[in-house]
Each structure stands twice: as structure tokens, then as C-alpha cells.
Coordinates of C-alpha atoms and ligand atoms in Angstrom, one line a residue:
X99 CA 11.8 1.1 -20.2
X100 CA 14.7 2.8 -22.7
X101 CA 14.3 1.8 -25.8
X102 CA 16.3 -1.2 -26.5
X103 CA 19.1 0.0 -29.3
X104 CA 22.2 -2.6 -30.2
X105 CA 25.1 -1.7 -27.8
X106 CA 28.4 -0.6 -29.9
X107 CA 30.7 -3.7 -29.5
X108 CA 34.6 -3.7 -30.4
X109 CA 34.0 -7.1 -32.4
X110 CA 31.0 -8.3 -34.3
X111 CA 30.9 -11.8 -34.5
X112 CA 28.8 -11.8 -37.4
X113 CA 31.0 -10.0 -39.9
X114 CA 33.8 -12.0 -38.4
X115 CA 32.1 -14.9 -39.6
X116 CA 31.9 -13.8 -42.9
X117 CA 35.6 -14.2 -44.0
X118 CA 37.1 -15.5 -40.4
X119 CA 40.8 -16.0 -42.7
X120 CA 40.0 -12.3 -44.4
X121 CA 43.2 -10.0 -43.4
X122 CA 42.8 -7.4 -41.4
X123 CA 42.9 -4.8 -44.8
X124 CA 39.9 -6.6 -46.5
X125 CA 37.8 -6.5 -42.5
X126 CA 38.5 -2.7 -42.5
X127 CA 37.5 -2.5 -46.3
X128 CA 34.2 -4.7 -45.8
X129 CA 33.1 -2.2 -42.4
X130 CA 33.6 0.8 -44.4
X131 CA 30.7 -0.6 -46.9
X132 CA 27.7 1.2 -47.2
X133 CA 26.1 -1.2 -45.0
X134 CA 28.4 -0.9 -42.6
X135 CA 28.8 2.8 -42.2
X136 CA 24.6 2.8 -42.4
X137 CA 24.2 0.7 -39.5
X138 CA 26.8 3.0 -37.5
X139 CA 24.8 5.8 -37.9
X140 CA 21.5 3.7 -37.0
X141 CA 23.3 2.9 -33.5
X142 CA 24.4 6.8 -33.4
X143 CA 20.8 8.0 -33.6
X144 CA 19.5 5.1 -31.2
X145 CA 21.9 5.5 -28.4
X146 CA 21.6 9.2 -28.7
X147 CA 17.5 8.5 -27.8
X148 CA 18.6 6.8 -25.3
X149 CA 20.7 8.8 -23.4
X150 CA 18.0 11.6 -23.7
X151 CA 15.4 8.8 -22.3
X152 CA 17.6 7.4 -19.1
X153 CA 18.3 11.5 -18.9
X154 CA 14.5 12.6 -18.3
X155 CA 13.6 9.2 -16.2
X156 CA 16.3 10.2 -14.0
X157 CA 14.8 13.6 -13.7
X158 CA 11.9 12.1 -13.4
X159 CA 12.9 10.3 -10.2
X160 CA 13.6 13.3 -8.8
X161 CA 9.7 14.1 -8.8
X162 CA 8.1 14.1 -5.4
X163 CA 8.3 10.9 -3.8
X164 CA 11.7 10.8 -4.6
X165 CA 12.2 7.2 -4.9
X166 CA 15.7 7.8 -6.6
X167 CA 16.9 9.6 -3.4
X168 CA 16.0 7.4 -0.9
X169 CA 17.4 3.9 -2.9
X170 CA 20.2 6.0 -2.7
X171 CA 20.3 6.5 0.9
X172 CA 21.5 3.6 2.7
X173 CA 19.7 1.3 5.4
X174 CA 19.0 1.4 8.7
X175 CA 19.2 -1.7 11.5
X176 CA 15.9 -3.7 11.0
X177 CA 16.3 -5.3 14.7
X178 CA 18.3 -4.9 17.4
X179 CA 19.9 -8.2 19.4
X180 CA 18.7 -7.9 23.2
X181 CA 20.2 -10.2 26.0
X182 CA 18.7 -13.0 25.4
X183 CA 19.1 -13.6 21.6
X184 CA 15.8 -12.5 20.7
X185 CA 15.9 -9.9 18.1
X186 CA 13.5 -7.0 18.2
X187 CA 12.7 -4.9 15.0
X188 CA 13.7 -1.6 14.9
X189 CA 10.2 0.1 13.9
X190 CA 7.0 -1.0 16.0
X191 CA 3.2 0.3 15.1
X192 CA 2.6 1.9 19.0
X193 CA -0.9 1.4 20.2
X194 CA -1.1 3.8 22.9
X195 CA -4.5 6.3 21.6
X196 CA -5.3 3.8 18.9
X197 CA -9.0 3.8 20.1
X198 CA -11.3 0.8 19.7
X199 CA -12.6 0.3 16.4
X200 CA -9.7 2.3 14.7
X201 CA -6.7 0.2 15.9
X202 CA -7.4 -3.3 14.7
X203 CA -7.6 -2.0 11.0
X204 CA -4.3 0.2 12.0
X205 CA -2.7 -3.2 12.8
X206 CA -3.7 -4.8 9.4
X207 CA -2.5 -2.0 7.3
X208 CA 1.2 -2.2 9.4
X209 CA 1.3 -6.1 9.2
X210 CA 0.4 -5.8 5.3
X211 CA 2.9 -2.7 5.0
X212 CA 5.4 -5.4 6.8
X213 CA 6.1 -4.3 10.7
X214 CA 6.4 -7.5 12.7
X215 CA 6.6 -5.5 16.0
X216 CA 3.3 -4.2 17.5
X217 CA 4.0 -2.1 20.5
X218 CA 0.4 -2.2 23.2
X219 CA -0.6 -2.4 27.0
X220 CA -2.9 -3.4 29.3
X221 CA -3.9 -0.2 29.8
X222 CA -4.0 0.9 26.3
X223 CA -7.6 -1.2 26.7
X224 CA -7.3 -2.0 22.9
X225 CA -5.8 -5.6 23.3
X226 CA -8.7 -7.7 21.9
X227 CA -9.0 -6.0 18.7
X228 CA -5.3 -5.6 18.5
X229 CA -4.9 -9.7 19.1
X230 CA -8.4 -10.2 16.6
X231 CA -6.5 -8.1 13.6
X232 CA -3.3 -10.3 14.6
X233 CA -5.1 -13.8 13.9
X234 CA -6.6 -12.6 11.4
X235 CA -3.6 -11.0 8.9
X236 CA -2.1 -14.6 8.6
X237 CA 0.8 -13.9 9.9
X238 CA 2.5 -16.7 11.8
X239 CA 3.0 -15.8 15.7
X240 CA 6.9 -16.9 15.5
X241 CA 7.5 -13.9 12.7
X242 CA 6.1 -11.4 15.5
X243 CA 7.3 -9.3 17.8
X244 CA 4.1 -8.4 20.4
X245 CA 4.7 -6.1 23.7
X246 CA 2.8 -5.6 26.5
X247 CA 3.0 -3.9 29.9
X248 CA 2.2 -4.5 33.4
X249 CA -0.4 -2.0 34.6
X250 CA 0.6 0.2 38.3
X251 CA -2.7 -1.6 39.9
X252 CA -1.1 -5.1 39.5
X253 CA 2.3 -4.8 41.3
X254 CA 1.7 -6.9 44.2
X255 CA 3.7 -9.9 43.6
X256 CA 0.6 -12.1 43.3
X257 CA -1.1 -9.9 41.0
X258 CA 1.8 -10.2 37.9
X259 CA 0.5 -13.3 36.6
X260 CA -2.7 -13.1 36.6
X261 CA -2.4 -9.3 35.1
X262 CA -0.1 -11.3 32.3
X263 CA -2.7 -13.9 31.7
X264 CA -5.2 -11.3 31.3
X265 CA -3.2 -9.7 28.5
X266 CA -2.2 -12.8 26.9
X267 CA -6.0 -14.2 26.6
X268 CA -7.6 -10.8 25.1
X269 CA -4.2 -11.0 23.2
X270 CA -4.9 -14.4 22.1
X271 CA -1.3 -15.6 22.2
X272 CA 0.6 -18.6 24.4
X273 CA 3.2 -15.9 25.2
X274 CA 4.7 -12.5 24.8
X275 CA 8.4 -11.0 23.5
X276 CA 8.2 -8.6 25.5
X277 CA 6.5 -7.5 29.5
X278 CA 7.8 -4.4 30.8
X279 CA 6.9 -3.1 33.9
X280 CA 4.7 0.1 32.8
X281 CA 6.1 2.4 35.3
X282 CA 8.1 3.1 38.1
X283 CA 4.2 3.5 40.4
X284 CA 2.6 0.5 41.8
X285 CA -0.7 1.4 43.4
X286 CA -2.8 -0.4 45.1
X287 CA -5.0 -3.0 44.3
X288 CA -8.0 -1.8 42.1
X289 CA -7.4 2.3 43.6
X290 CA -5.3 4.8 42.6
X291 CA -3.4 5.1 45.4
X292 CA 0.1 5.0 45.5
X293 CA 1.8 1.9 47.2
X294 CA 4.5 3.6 48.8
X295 CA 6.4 0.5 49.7
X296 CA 6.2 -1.5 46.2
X297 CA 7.2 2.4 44.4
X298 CA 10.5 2.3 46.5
X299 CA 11.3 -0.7 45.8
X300 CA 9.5 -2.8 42.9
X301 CA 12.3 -5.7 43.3
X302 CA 9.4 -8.1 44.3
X303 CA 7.8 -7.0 41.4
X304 CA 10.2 -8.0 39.2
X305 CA 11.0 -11.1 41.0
X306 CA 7.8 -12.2 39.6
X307 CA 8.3 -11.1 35.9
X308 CA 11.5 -13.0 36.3
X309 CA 9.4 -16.1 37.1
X310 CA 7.1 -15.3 34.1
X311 CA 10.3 -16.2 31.5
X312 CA 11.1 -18.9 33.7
X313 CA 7.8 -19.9 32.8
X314 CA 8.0 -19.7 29.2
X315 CA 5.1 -17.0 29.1
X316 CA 7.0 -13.8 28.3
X317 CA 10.3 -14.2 26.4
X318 CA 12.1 -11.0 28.2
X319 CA 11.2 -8.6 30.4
X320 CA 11.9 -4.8 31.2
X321 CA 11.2 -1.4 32.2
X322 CA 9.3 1.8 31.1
X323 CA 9.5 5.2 32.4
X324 CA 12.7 4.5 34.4
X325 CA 15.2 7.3 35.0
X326 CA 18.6 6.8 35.5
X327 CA 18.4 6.3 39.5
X328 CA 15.2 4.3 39.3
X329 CA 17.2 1.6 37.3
X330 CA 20.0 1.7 39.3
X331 CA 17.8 1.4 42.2
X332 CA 16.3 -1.6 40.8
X333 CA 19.4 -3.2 39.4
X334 CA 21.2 -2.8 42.7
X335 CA 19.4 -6.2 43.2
X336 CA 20.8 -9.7 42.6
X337 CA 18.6 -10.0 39.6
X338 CA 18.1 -13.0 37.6
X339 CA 17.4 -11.5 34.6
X340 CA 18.5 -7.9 33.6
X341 CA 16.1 -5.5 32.0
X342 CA 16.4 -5.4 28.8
X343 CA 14.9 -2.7 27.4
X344 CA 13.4 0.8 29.1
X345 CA 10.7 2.6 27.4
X346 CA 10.8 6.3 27.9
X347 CA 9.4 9.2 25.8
X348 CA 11.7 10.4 23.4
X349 CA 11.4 12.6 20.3
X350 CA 12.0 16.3 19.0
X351 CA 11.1 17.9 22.1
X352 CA 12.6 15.9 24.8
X353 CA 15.1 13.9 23.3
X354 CA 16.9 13.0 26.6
X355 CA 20.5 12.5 25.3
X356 CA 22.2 12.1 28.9
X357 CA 19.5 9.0 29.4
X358 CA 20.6 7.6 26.0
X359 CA 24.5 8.1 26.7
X360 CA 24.0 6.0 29.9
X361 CA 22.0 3.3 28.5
X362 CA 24.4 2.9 25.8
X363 CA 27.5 2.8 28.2
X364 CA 25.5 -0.2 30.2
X365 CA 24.2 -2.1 27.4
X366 CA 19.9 -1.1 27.8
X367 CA 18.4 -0.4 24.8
X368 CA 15.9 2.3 24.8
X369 CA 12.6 2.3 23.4
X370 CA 10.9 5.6 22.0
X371 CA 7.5 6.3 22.8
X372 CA 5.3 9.2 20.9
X373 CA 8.4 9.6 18.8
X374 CA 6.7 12.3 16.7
X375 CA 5.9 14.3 19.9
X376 CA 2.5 13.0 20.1
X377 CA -0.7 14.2 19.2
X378 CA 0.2 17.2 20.7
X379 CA 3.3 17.9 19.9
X380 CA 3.1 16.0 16.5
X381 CA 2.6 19.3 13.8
X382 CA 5.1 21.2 16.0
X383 CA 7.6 18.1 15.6
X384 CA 7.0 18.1 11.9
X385 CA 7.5 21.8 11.1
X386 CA 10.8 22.3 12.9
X387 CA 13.1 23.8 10.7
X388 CA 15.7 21.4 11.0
X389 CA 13.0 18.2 10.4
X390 CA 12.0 20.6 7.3
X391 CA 15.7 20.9 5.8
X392 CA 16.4 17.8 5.9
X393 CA 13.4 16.6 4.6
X394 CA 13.7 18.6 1.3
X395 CA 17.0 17.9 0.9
X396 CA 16.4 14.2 1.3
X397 CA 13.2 14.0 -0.3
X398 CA 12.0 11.9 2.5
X399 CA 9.3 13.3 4.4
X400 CA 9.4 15.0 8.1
X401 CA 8.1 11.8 10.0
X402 CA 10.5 9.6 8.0
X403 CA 13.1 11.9 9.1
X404 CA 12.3 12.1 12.6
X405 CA 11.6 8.0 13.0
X406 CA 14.8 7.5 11.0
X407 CA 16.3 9.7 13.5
X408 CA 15.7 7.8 16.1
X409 CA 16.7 4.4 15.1
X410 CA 19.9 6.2 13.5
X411 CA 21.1 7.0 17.4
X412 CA 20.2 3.9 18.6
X413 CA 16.6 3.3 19.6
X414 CA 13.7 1.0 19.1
X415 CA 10.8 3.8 17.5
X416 CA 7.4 3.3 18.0
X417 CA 5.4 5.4 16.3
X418 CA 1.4 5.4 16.1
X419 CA -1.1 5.9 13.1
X420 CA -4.2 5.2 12.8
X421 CA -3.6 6.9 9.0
X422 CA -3.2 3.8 6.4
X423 CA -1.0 6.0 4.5
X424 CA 1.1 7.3 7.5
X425 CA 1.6 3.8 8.7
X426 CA 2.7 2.8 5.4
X427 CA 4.9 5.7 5.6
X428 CA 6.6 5.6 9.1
X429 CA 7.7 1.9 7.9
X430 CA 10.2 3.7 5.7
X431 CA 13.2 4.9 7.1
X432 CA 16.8 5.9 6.1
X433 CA 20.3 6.2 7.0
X434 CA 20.9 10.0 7.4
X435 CA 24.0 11.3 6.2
X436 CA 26.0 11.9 9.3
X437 CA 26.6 16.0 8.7
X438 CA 22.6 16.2 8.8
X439 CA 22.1 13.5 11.8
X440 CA 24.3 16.0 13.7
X441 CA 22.3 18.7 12.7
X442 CA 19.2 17.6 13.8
X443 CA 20.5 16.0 16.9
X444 CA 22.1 19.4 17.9
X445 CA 18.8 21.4 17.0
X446 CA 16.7 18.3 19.0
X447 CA 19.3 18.8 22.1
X448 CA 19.4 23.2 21.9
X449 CA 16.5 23.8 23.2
X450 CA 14.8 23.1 26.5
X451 CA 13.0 19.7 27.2
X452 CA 9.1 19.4 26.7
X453 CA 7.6 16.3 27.4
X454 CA 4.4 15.3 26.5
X455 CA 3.7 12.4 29.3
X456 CA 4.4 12.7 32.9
X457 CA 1.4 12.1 35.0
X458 CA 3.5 12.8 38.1
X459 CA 1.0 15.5 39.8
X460 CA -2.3 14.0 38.2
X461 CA -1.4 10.7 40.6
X462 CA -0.3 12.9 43.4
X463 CA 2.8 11.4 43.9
X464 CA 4.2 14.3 45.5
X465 CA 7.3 14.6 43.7
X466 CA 8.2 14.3 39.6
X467 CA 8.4 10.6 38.7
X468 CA 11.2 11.6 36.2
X469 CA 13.0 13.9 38.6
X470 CA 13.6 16.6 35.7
X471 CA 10.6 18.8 36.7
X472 CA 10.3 21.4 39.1
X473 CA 6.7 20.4 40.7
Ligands
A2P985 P1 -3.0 9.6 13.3 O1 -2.9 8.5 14.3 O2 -4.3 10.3 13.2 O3 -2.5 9.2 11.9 P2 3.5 9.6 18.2 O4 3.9 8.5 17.3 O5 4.6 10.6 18.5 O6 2.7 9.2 19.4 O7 2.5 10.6 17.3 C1 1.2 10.2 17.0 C2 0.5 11.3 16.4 O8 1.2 11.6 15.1 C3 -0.9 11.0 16.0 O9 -1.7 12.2 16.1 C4 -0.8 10.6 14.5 O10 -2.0 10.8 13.8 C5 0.3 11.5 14.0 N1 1.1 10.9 13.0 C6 1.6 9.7 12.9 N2 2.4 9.5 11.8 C7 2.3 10.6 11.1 C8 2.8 11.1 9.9 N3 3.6 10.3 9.1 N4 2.6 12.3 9.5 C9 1.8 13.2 10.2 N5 1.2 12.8 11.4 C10 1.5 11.6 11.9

């Protein structure tokens, strides 16, 4: 706190009471007493301290965390409106290698820090203890955003319920926000071997995650891992309900910004999985020189800059951490200024793509999922 000192006023009311008929002579005469002209220097020396103290604090604030910076830096959109009305915040805790027995206190620590969005699947095989750490933080279901996704072996139209029912119980929820269909692969039932038919063409598929919002079970439904034709392929369909989101892997490395321009021009909000490149990708992410400028000369760190990045061009970010601090500190993110958004969107777009994800040869599909991969 600055020490408190009497602020210089252009009237004093109390001298003014004194002789409120005196003439303006005999005021001037009575301030240039000795009291007067004692107290004038008292305020001198005061405000003086002061201005040294607000001085150093501000200095001070300059220290690393920075905290003057970055309430200077304005905000970012909290939620993004999809198709339906729902709103979906901006920053989710992602699940995805959040092992069992490290994920549900990963959950707490992001409800506590104040996500409302937890980002998890099926396959993730972590829904219990993510739904157990849900009921337990307090935290009323309506103020929550929780997404799952339909696993490849459960395709077959009368699979997608029961698959969804399965989540929802270990979930321990009445319904979801968000079902998307994990990827563009259906295999068979309980192998995995491709379905060949259902992978062409996964309209009956969808047909029945349009019957699980009809239902009330899932509030809106979409799509991970689609490309550009995939979607088109699906949306060629007369469908009842429009995707409305697709989840793809986007960060540093492979920040896919022809995918991003299209969804944009037709309204599909993308979704960014291992944002920070992943564990493998995650130090090299971190230390690129551009994530490292910017990050000094915000005094934010890299990972706020990248996740900041992310939601700055557009995209739901889902970042994992099983780190208390790093969740706490991938909540936090900032408007860029736009000369250094460019920057690091040109550096994140000069250099060849690298995902981290594309099980395209490991299934033996035969061709590259994502169709940007020589095989
Ligand atoms: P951990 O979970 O041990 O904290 P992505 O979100 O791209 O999938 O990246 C996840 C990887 O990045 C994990 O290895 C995670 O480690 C690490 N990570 C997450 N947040 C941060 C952070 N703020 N700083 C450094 N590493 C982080």
C-alpha cells in the first residue's frame, strides 16, 4: 500500500470555514501563515515518498511473473457459440495420456483453477476417475462442459448407443455437451480390422449420433480427425444436424492453416488437440525461438503463449497436464498484440508440417487417413 499522504486540493474547506465572509486578501494572508506554509511542505515531502513508492512497486511488477504485463494485455474469448446455442469454453484440461491415478487429481486442480471444459474419450480408458473427481469438486453439472468420443470399434449403427451409455455411466452424468465421432476409421466389432464400408461412408454412423440429441443424451455432436474431403464427404448428406466442431491436431509443428481457413469460411469450429506438440514434441514447442521472444517480451510464459495462440486464431485449445502448477498455468491466457501473433503464426506456418498423431500405417489402412503424408 503507498503511504496514505493528504492529496493537494485547490480549496480547503476547513480554512474556508474559518472566515467564509474573509476577502480574498485576508484568505491569501491567513495561507501564508506559518501553519500554512508548514503543512505545504509536510504534503511536499509526503507526496514525494509516494511517488518514489508507486515508482519501485511498479518496478516491482515488472519482477518475474509479470503480473503488471499481463493485466495489461487484454482478453481472450472465454467460449465460443456453436450451432446450437450451447457455448463451449475456449480452454479445456485434455485427458488424452492422463493415466489412471494421475488424472482425477489433474481434474480437481483444473476445476479449482476454474476450467469448466474437460476434454476425454472412451478410449482415453480414464473416464471413471475423470467422472469420480467431477462429483466430487462440487461443481454443478449445468456449469460444465464434458466431451467424449465414439471409439472406431463401435460404428455399427447399433453399437452408438450403447458405446454412449457406456461413457456416460463410468462418466456418471445424464448426458454429454459434446460426442464426436473419434475418427474417420470404423472397425469392426471388437477387432481391429478396418470396416471398409462404414470408413467410406460413416453417414449411418452419424445418423445415429443424430438420434442421440434427439434423445436428449448428448447436447451436440461432431467430428475428430476429419480432413477437408472427409467432411465434405460426410456433409454431402442430408444431415439433420451439422457437425459442429472437428478435432484435429494442431500446434507449433503442424499448425494446419489451409484446414483452419476452410473451417472458418464454413462456420466449424476447430478444436486443438496436443496443442503444445505433445509429449513429444512439447520441449521442442516450448524452445522455438519465436515462442521464446514472445514470451520475454510479454512476460508470459512459452505455453501461455502457444495456448493463447491458439484461441487468438480461433480455436477451442485443449491442453493436458498432469502438473498442478502447469494446469494452473495453461488456464491463463492473453490477447497477443497482433505484430507478434503474426510473427509467430508466420514462424508456426515456415516450416514443414510434423505431426505427432496419425496412426494411419499402425491400423494398416493402406493409405494416410489425413491425406498429407506420403506412406
Ligand atoms: P505433464 O502432463 O507431465 O505436465 P499437449 O497438451 O500438447 O498434449 O502436451 C502435453 C505435454 O506437455 C505433457 O507432456 C505435459 O506434461 C506437458 N505440458 C503441459 N503443460 C505444460 C507447461 N505449461 N509447461 C511445460 N510442459 C507442459
Amino acid at each position: 500500500m503507498p503511504p496514505a499522504y493528504k492529496q493537494l486540493s485547490t480549496h480547503d474547506p476547513e480554512e474556508v470555514s474559518v472566515d467564509p465572509t474573509s476577502s480574498p486578501t485576508s484568505r491569501l494572508t491567513s495561507r501564508l501563515s506559518f501553519t500554512a506554509v508548514a503543512r505545504l511542505i509536510a504534503v511536499m515531502v509526503l507526496a514525494y515518498a509516494g511517488v518514489r513508492f508507486l515508482t519501485r512497486a511498479a518496478l516491482k511488477l515488472r519482477a518475474p511473473c509479470h503480473s503488471g504485463l499481463q493485466r495489461n494485455l487484454s482478453s481472450l474469448p472465454t467460449h465460443y457459440t456453436l450451432p446450437s446455442g450451447d457455448k463451449i469454453p475456449s480452454v479445456a484440461l485434455g485427458v488424452w495420456q492422463a493415466s489412471r491415478g494421475e488424472v482425477g487429481a489433474a481434474v480437481t486442480t483444473a476445476l479449482q483453477a476454474g476450467y469448466r471444459h474437460i476434454d476425454g474419450a472412451w478410449i482415453y480408458r480414464n473416464e471413471e476417475e475423470v467422472g469420480q473427481a467431477i462429483r466430487e469438486s462440487g461443481v454443478s453439472r449445468e456449469e460444465l462442459w464434458i466431451t467424449s468420443k465414439l471409439w472406431n470399434t463401435f460404428h455399427a449403427p447399433e453399437d452408438v448407443e450403447s458405446a454412449l451409455d457406456d461413457s456416460l455411466k463410468k462418466l456418471d452424468t445424464q448426458y454429454l455437451d459434446l460426442y464426436l465421432m473419434h475418427w474417420p476409421v470404423a472397425f469392426k466389432k471388437d477387432t481391429t480390422e478396418v470396416d471398409k464400408e462404414l470408413t467410406a461412408n460413416p453417414y449411418p454412423t452419424w445418423q445415429k449420433l443424430e438420434e442421440l440429441v434427439e434423445k436428449g443424451k448428448v447436447r451436440n455432436i461432431g467430428v475428430s480427425n476429419f480432413n477437408i474431403a472427409r467432411i465434405q464427404n460426410l456433409t454431402a448428406n442430408p444431415l439433420k444436424v451439422q457437425p459442429a466442431v472437428n478435432q484435429v491436431e494442431l500446434s507449433y509443428w503442424n499448425p494446419q492453416p489451409e484446414l483452419l481457413a476452410w473451417a472458418k469460411e464454413n462456420g466449424l469450429l476447430l478444436e486443438a488437440y496436443s496443442p503444445l506438440g505433445s509429449n513429444k514434441q512439447v520441449k521442442e514447442s516450448l524452445e522455438a525461438p519465436a515462442v521464446q521472444t514472445i514470451a520475454k517480451q510479454l512476460g508470459i510464459t512459452p505455453a501461455q503463449v502457444i495456448i493463447s495462440w491458439h484461441v487468438q486464431r480461433g480455436t477451442i485449445v485443449l491442453p493436458k497436464s498432469v502438473t498442478p502448477s502447469r494446469v494452473e498455468e495453461n488456464y491463463h491466457i492473453f490477447a497477443l498484440p497482433e505484430d507478434l501473433f503474426e510473427q509467430l503464426e508466420t514462424a508456426a506456418t515456415s516450416h514443414p508440417p510434423l505431426r505427432v498423431v496419425n496412426p494411419s500405417k499402425s491400423w494398416g489402412l493402406g493409405y494416410d487417413v489425413f491425406d498429407d503424408y506420403p506412406q
